[in-house]
CSV table of C-alpha atoms in Angstrom, one decimal:
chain,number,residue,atom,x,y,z
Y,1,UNK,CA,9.8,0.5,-4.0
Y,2,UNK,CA,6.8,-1.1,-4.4
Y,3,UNK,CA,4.8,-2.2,-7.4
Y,4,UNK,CA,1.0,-3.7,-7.2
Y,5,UNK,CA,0.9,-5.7,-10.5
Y,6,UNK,CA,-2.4,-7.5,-12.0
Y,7,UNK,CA,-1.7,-10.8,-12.8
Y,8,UNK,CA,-4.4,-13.1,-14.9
Y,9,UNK,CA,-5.1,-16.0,-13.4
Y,10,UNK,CA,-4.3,-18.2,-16.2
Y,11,UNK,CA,-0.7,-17.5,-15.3
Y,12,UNK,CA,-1.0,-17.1,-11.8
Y,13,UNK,CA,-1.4,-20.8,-11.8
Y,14,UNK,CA,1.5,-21.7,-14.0
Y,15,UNK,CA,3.6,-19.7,-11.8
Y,16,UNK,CA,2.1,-21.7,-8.9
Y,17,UNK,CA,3.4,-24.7,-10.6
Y,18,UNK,CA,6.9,-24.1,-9.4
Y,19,UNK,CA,5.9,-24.8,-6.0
Y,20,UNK,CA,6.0,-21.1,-4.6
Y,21,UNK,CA,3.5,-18.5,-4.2
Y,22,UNK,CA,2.7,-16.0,-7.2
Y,23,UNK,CA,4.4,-13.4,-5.6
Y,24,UNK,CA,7.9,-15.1,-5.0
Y,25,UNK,CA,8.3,-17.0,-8.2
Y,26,UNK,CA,7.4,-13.3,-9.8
Y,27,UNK,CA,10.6,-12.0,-7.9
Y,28,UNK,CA,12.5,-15.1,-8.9
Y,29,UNK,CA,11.6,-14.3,-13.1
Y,30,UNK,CA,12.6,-11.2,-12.0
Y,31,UNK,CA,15.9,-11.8,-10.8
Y,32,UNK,CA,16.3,-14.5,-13.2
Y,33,UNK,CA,15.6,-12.0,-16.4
Y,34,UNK,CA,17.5,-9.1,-15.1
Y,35,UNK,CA,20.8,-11.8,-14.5
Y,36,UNK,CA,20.5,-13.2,-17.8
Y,37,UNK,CA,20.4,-9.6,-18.9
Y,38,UNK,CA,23.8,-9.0,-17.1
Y,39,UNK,CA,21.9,-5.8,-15.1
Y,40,UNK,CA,23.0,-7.6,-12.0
Y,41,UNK,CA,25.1,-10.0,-10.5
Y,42,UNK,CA,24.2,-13.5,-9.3
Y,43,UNK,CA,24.7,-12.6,-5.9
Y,44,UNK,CA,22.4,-9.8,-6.3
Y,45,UNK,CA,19.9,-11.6,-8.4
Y,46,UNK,CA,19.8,-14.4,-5.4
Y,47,UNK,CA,19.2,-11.3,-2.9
Y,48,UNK,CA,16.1,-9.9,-5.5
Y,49,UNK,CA,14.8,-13.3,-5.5
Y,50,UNK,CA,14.9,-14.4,-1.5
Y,51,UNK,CA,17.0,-17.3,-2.1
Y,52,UNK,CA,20.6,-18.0,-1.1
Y,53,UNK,CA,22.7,-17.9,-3.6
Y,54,UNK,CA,23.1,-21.9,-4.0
Y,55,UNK,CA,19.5,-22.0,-4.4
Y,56,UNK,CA,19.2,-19.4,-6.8
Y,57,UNK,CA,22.1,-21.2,-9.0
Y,58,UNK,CA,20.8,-24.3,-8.4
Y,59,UNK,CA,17.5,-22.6,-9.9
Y,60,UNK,CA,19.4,-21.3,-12.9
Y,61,UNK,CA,21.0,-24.6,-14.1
Y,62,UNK,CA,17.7,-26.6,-13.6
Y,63,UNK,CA,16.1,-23.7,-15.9
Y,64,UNK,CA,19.0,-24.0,-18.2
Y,65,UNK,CA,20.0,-20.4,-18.0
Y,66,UNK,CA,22.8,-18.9,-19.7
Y,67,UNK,CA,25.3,-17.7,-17.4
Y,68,UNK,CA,26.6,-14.3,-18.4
Y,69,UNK,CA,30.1,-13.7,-16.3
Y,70,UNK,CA,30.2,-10.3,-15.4
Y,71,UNK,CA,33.2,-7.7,-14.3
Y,72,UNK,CA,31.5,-8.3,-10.9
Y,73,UNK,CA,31.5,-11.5,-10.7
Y,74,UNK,CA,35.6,-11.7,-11.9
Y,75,UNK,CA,35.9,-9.1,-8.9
Y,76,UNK,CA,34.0,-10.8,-6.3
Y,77,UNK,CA,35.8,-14.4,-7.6
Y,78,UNK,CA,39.1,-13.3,-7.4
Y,79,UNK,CA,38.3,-11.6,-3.8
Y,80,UNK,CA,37.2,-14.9,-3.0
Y,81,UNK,CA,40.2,-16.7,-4.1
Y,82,UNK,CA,42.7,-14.8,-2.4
Y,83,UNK,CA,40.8,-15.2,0.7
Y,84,UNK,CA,40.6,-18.5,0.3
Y,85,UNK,CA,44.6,-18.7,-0.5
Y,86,UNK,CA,45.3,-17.0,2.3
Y,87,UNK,CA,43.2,-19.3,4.6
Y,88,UNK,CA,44.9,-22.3,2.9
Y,89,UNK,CA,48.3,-21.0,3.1
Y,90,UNK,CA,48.3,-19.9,6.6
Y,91,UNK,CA,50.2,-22.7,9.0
């Protein structure tokens, strides 16, 4: 989908500030608001907002965002886990 949104300028240059254009840090807020709101996962927030998912945690914690741990976050953990076990385990 795509959405055409008026932006003032005012606030096009604060979102400038974080060093990307208007139009990416307005997909980062975006990702970043809809996380917070536990709509989506990190993982999914980090694909809304172009970054990899280091980045876009690395983004969280330097904006101090609260980290809400979802059922598919406990899912995709423990996924992780036991395929990292198994890796470990393996001779």
């Amino acid at each position: 989908m795509r959405i055409e949104l008026s932006v003032p300028e005012e606030l096009a240059e604060a979102l400038r500030a974080e060093g990307r254009s208007v139009e990416s840090e307005v997909g980062v807020v975006l990702a970043i608001s809809c996380y917070e709101q536990g709509l989506i996962s990190v993982g999914r927030a980090a694909e809304i907002s172009c970054l990899k998912r280091g980045e876009f945690e690395e983004e969280l914690a330097r904006r101090k965002v609260a980290r809400p741990y979802l059922g598919t976050d406990v899912k995709a953990d423990s996924d992780w886990a036991r395929s990292f076990r198994a890796t470990v385990e393996q001779p």
